[in-house]
PDB file of C-alpha atoms in Angstrom:
ATOM      1  CA  MET A 171     -13.419  -6.283  15.661  1.00 52.00           C
ATOM      2  CA  VAL A 172     -12.096  -8.218  18.928  1.00 55.00           C
ATOM      3  CA  LYS A 173     -13.168  -7.392  21.807  1.00 56.00           C
ATOM      4  CA  LEU A 174     -11.263  -7.729  25.368  1.00 57.00           C
ATOM      5  CA  ARG A 175     -11.474  -7.082  28.669  1.00 58.00           C
ATOM      6  CA  SER A 176      -8.293  -6.307  30.478  1.00 53.00           C
ATOM      7  CA  LYS A 177      -7.887  -7.032  34.561  1.00 53.00           C
ATOM      8  CA  ARG A 178      -7.258  -4.484  36.652  1.00 52.00           C
ATOM      9  CA  PHE A 179      -5.649  -4.462  39.278  1.00 48.00           C
ATOM     10  CA  SER A 180      -5.831  -1.803  42.029  1.00 44.00           C
ATOM     11  CA  LYS A 181      -2.759  -2.062  43.846  1.00 45.00           C
ATOM     12  CA  SER A 182      -0.860  -0.735  40.250  1.00 42.00           C
ATOM     13  CA  SER A 183      -3.571   1.933  39.062  1.00 41.00           C
ATOM     14  CA  THR A 184      -2.701   3.391  42.828  1.00 41.00           C
ATOM     15  CA  LYS A 185       1.005   3.913  42.385  1.00 43.00           C
ATOM     16  CA  LEU A 186       0.587   5.339  39.324  1.00 44.00           C
ATOM     17  CA  GLY A 187      -1.181   8.233  40.144  1.00 45.00           C
ATOM     18  CA  GLY A 188      -4.079   7.628  41.411  1.00 46.00           C
ATOM     19  CA  GLY A 189      -6.694   5.599  39.173  1.00 46.00           C
ATOM     20  CA  VAL A 190      -7.794   4.282  35.341  1.00 47.00           C
ATOM     21  CA  SER A 191      -5.123   5.497  32.589  1.00 49.00           C
ATOM     22  CA  PRO A 192      -7.273   8.320  29.890  1.00 51.00           C
ATOM     23  CA  ALA A 193      -6.939   5.499  26.557  1.00 47.00           C
ATOM     24  CA  ALA A 194      -8.721   3.328  29.523  1.00 47.00           C
ATOM     25  CA  ALA A 195     -11.386   5.770  31.327  1.00 48.00           C
ATOM     26  CA  GLY A 196     -13.021   7.066  27.975  1.00 51.00           C
ATOM     27  CA  SER A 197     -14.590   3.565  27.586  1.00 50.00           C
ATOM     28  CA  GLY A 198     -15.661   2.410  30.868  1.00 58.00           C
ATOM     29  CA  GLY A 199     -12.240   0.383  31.863  1.00 67.00           C
ATOM     30  CA  GLU A 200     -12.330  -1.619  29.354  1.00 77.00           C
ATOM     31  CA  ILE A 201      -9.273  -1.665  26.189  1.00 80.00           C
ATOM     32  CA  LYS A 202     -10.247  -2.566  23.108  1.00 81.00           C
ATOM     33  CA  TRP A 203      -8.359  -4.606  20.765  1.00 81.00           C
ATOM     34  CA  GLU A 204      -7.786  -5.127  16.838  1.00 79.00           C
ATOM     35  CA  LEU A 205      -6.938  -8.055  15.323  1.00 75.00           C
ATOM     36  CA  ARG A 206      -4.531  -6.577  11.880  1.00 76.00           C
ATOM     37  CA  PRO A 207      -4.599  -8.027   8.271  1.00 73.00           C
ATOM     38  CA  GLY A 208      -0.513  -9.620   9.371  1.00 72.00           C
ATOM     39  CA  GLY A 209      -2.918 -11.384  12.511  1.00 73.00           C
ATOM     40  CA  MET A 210      -1.326  -9.564  15.327  1.00 78.00           C
ATOM     41  CA  LEU A 211      -3.894  -8.376  18.416  1.00 79.00           C
ATOM     42  CA  VAL A 212      -3.264  -4.881  18.902  1.00 82.00           C
ATOM     43  CA  GLN A 213      -4.511  -2.255  21.137  1.00 81.00           C
ATOM     44  CA  LYS A 214      -7.041   0.292  19.099  1.00 78.00           C
ATOM     45  CA  ARG A 215      -5.585   2.675  18.318  1.00 74.00           C
ATOM     46  CA  GLU A 216      -6.191   6.330  19.563  1.00 68.00           C
ATOM     47  CA  SER A 217      -6.848   7.829  16.457  1.00 56.00           C
ATOM     48  CA  GLN A 218      -8.922   5.372  15.239  1.00 45.00           C
ATOM     49  CA  GLU A 219     -12.415   5.513  18.127  1.00 45.00           C
ATOM     50  CA  ASN A 220     -12.402   9.256  17.776  1.00 47.00           C
ATOM     51  CA  GLY A 221     -13.115   7.882  13.171  1.00 48.00           C
ATOM     52  CA  GLY A 222     -16.136   6.908  13.659  1.00 48.00           C
ATOM     53  CA  ALA A 223     -16.536   2.686  14.114  1.00 46.00           C
ATOM     54  CA  GLY A 224     -15.925   0.737  10.961  1.00 50.00           C
ATOM     55  CA  GLU A 225     -13.648   4.350   9.438  1.00 55.00           C
ATOM     56  CA  GLU A 226     -11.010   3.301   7.353  1.00 68.00           C
ATOM     57  CA  THR A 227      -7.110   5.818   8.416  1.00 86.00           C
ATOM     58  CA  MET A 228      -6.757   7.549   4.149  1.00 90.00           C
ATOM     59  CA  ILE A 229      -4.324   8.269   3.888  1.00 93.00           C
ATOM     60  CA  THR A 230      -1.727  10.486   1.131  1.00 93.00           C
ATOM     61  CA  ILE A 231       0.837   8.968  -0.996  1.00 93.00           C
ATOM     62  CA  ARG A 232       2.556  10.031  -3.372  1.00 94.00           C
ATOM     63  CA  VAL A 233       4.160   8.037  -6.126  1.00 93.00           C
ATOM     64  CA  SER A 234       6.480   8.926  -8.292  1.00 92.00           C
ATOM     65  CA  THR A 235       7.273   7.949 -12.506  1.00 88.00           C
ATOM     66  CA  VAL A 236      10.126   8.654 -14.702  1.00 81.00           C
ATOM     67  CA  SER A 237       8.597  12.065 -15.112  1.00 85.00           C
ATOM     68  CA  LYS A 238       6.346  12.868 -12.868  1.00 88.00           C
ATOM     69  CA  TRP A 239       4.438  12.559  -9.257  1.00 91.00           C
ATOM     70  CA  HIS A 240       1.402  11.568  -8.168  1.00 90.00           C
ATOM     71  CA  ASP A 241      -0.819  12.771  -4.829  1.00 92.00           C
ATOM     72  CA  LEU A 242      -3.128   9.153  -4.287  1.00 90.00           C
ATOM     73  CA  SER A 243      -4.524   9.138  -1.748  1.00 91.00           C
ATOM     74  CA  ILE A 244      -6.144   5.467  -0.238  1.00 92.00           C
ATOM     75  CA  GLN A 245      -6.922   3.486   2.984  1.00 92.00           C
ATOM     76  CA  ALA A 246      -3.792   2.373   5.355  1.00 90.00           C
ATOM     77  CA  THR A 247      -4.726  -0.833   5.142  1.00 91.00           C
ATOM     78  CA  SER A 248      -4.701  -1.813   1.931  1.00 92.00           C
ATOM     79  CA  THR A 249      -2.055  -3.695  -0.331  1.00 93.00           C
ATOM     80  CA  PHE A 250       0.698  -2.488  -3.042  1.00 95.00           C
ATOM     81  CA  GLY A 251      -1.780  -4.234  -5.733  1.00 93.00           C
ATOM     82  CA  GLU A 252      -4.218  -2.221  -4.455  1.00 93.00           C
ATOM     83  CA  LEU A 253      -1.892   0.746  -4.814  1.00 94.00           C
ATOM     84  CA  LYS A 254      -1.616  -0.566  -8.478  1.00 93.00           C
ATOM     85  CA  ILE A 255      -4.388  -1.053  -9.432  1.00 92.00           C
ATOM     86  CA  LEU A 256      -5.112   2.554  -9.035  1.00 92.00           C
ATOM     87  CA  LEU A 257      -1.714   3.303 -10.544  1.00 91.00           C
ATOM     88  CA  SER A 258      -2.887   1.702 -13.894  1.00 90.00           C
ATOM     89  CA  ILE A 259      -5.887   4.190 -14.690  1.00 90.00           C
ATOM     90  CA  ILE A 260      -3.908   6.869 -13.626  1.00 88.00           C
ATOM     91  CA  THR A 261      -0.068   5.815 -15.722  1.00 87.00           C
ATOM     92  CA  LYS A 262      -1.744   3.436 -18.123  1.00 87.00           C
ATOM     93  CA  LEU A 263      -0.118   0.948 -17.173  1.00 88.00           C
ATOM     94  CA  GLU A 264      -1.058  -3.008 -15.592  1.00 91.00           C
ATOM     95  CA  PRO A 265      -0.149  -3.685 -12.298  1.00 91.00           C
ATOM     96  CA  HIS A 266       2.320  -6.904 -14.117  1.00 91.00           C
ATOM     97  CA  GLU A 267       3.300  -3.624 -15.540  1.00 91.00           C
ATOM     98  CA  GLN A 268       5.068  -1.805 -12.355  1.00 91.00           C
ATOM     99  CA  ARG A 269       7.922  -2.475  -9.800  1.00 93.00           C
ATOM    100  CA  LEU A 270       6.856  -0.313  -6.639  1.00 94.00           C
ATOM    101  CA  LEU A 271      10.245   0.540  -4.305  1.00 94.00           C
ATOM    102  CA  PHE A 272       8.826   1.885  -1.166  1.00 94.00           C
ATOM    103  CA  LYS A 273      12.708   3.212   1.599  1.00 93.00           C
ATOM    104  CA  GLY A 274      14.643   0.953  -1.581  1.00 92.00           C
ATOM    105  CA  LYS A 275      13.223  -2.967  -1.528  1.00 94.00           C
ATOM    106  CA  GLU A 276      10.789  -4.041  -3.534  1.00 93.00           C
ATOM    107  CA  ARG A 277       7.695  -4.488  -2.339  1.00 94.00           C
ATOM    108  CA  ASP A 278       5.460  -7.728  -2.807  1.00 94.00           C
ATOM    109  CA  ASP A 279       0.622  -6.629  -4.428  1.00 93.00           C
ATOM    110  CA  ASP A 280       0.420  -8.502  -1.246  1.00 94.00           C
ATOM    111  CA  GLU A 281       2.545  -7.091   1.948  1.00 94.00           C
ATOM    112  CA  HIS A 282      -0.425  -4.394   3.590  1.00 93.00           C
ATOM    113  CA  LEU A 283       1.135  -0.239   3.081  1.00 93.00           C
ATOM    114  CA  HIS A 284       1.413   0.065   7.106  1.00 91.00           C
ATOM    115  CA  MET A 285       2.263  -3.064   8.087  1.00 91.00           C
ATOM    116  CA  VAL A 286       5.990  -2.454   6.231  1.00 93.00           C
ATOM    117  CA  GLY A 287       6.188   1.521   7.487  1.00 93.00           C
ATOM    118  CA  VAL A 288       4.169   4.162   4.685  1.00 93.00           C
ATOM    119  CA  ARG A 289       2.934   7.047   6.912  1.00 92.00           C
ATOM    120  CA  ASP A 290       0.121   9.992   5.964  1.00 92.00           C
ATOM    121  CA  LYS A 291       3.174  11.685   3.205  1.00 93.00           C
ATOM    122  CA  ASP A 292       5.147   9.129   1.698  1.00 94.00           C
ATOM    123  CA  LYS A 293       7.001   8.285  -1.811  1.00 95.00           C
ATOM    124  CA  VAL A 294       7.032   5.375  -3.817  1.00 95.00           C
ATOM    125  CA  LEU A 295       9.083   5.014  -6.454  1.00 94.00           C
ATOM    126  CA  MET A 296       7.596   3.379  -9.857  1.00 93.00           C
ATOM    127  CA  LEU A 297       9.207   1.979 -12.552  1.00 92.00           C
ATOM    128  CA  GLU A 298       8.101   0.138 -15.257  1.00 87.00           C
ATOM    129  CA  ASP A 299       9.218  -3.620 -15.774  1.00 81.00           C
ATOM    130  CA  PRO A 300      12.345  -3.435 -17.699  1.00 82.00           C
ATOM    131  CA  ALA A 301      11.489  -7.500 -18.641  1.00 82.00           C
ATOM    132  CA  ILE A 302       8.074  -6.060 -19.694  1.00 82.00           C
ATOM    133  CA  LYS A 303       9.627  -2.766 -21.410  1.00 77.00           C
ATOM    134  CA  GLU A 304      12.367  -4.554 -23.236  1.00 80.00           C
ATOM    135  CA  GLY A 305       9.387  -7.564 -24.549  1.00 80.00           C
ATOM    136  CA  LYS A 306       7.248  -4.796 -25.472  1.00 78.00           C
ATOM    137  CA  LEU A 307      10.029  -3.605 -27.743  1.00 79.00           C
ATOM    138  CA  LEU A 308      11.058  -5.894 -29.513  1.00 79.00           C
ATOM    139  CA  GLY A 309       6.800  -7.264 -29.742  1.00 76.00           C
ATOM    140  CA  LEU A 310       6.741  -4.181 -32.050  1.00 61.00           C
ATOM    141  CA  THR A 311       9.776  -5.185 -33.687  1.00 49.00           C
ATOM    142  CA  ARG A 312       8.089  -8.446 -34.381  1.00 47.00           C
ATOM    143  CA  THR A 313       4.722  -6.779 -35.859  1.00 43.00           C
ATOM    144  CA  ARG A 314       6.528  -4.340 -38.566  1.00 44.00           C
ATOM    145  CA  ILE A 315       8.322  -7.812 -40.326  1.00 46.00           C
ATOM    146  CA  ILE A 316       5.932  -9.584 -39.242  1.00 49.00           C
ATOM    147  CA  GLY A 317       2.741  -7.627 -40.619  1.00 51.00           C
ATOM    148  CA  GLY A 318       4.285  -4.664 -42.895  1.00 52.00           C
ATOM    149  CA  PRO A 319       4.433  -4.811 -46.865  1.00 55.00           C
ATOM    150  CA  PRO A 320       5.736  -7.858 -48.325  1.00 54.00           C
ATOM    151  CA  TYR A 321       9.858  -8.064 -49.553  1.00 51.00           C
ATOM    152  CA  CYS A 322       9.396  -8.725 -53.669  1.00 50.00           C
ATOM    153  CA  PRO A 323      13.085  -8.600 -54.950  1.00 53.00           C
ATOM    154  CA  ILE A 324      11.757  -8.810 -59.023  1.00 57.00           C
ATOM    155  CA  SER A 325       9.403  -5.933 -59.847  1.00 51.00           C
ATOM    156  CA  VAL A 326       5.968  -6.647 -61.995  1.00 49.00           C
TER     157      VAL A 326
END
């Protein structure tokens, strides 16, 4: 975590209602800053200060597959790739076989959940990659032909 000191101006603080803001009052007038995974420096959220140092915010995501719903608890700062790993345990589909859609767009594995706007109790759609699905079907057909009983037109 990065700590920066902000400069307070006495004239502006008295005009705004006399004194320090409630967020800054609890920390002795210092504003706490954090560096987000995207590289943006922002003021630390109030909920993280109360939750304890180093503790990440957990969110529950509802993932819809073709036939089922899965409710998963995951850290808000996780990536879609990490979500795919969790889903691979539940759905028996490898992460590279999955396609995750949030708000109508397919998301890359390196995108962070909180950076694209995934919040607690949001829905994510998981589909099986059609190219992989087709490859599996073709692969099964080939193994049956190659691995099946040999064709012999002449009976012995």
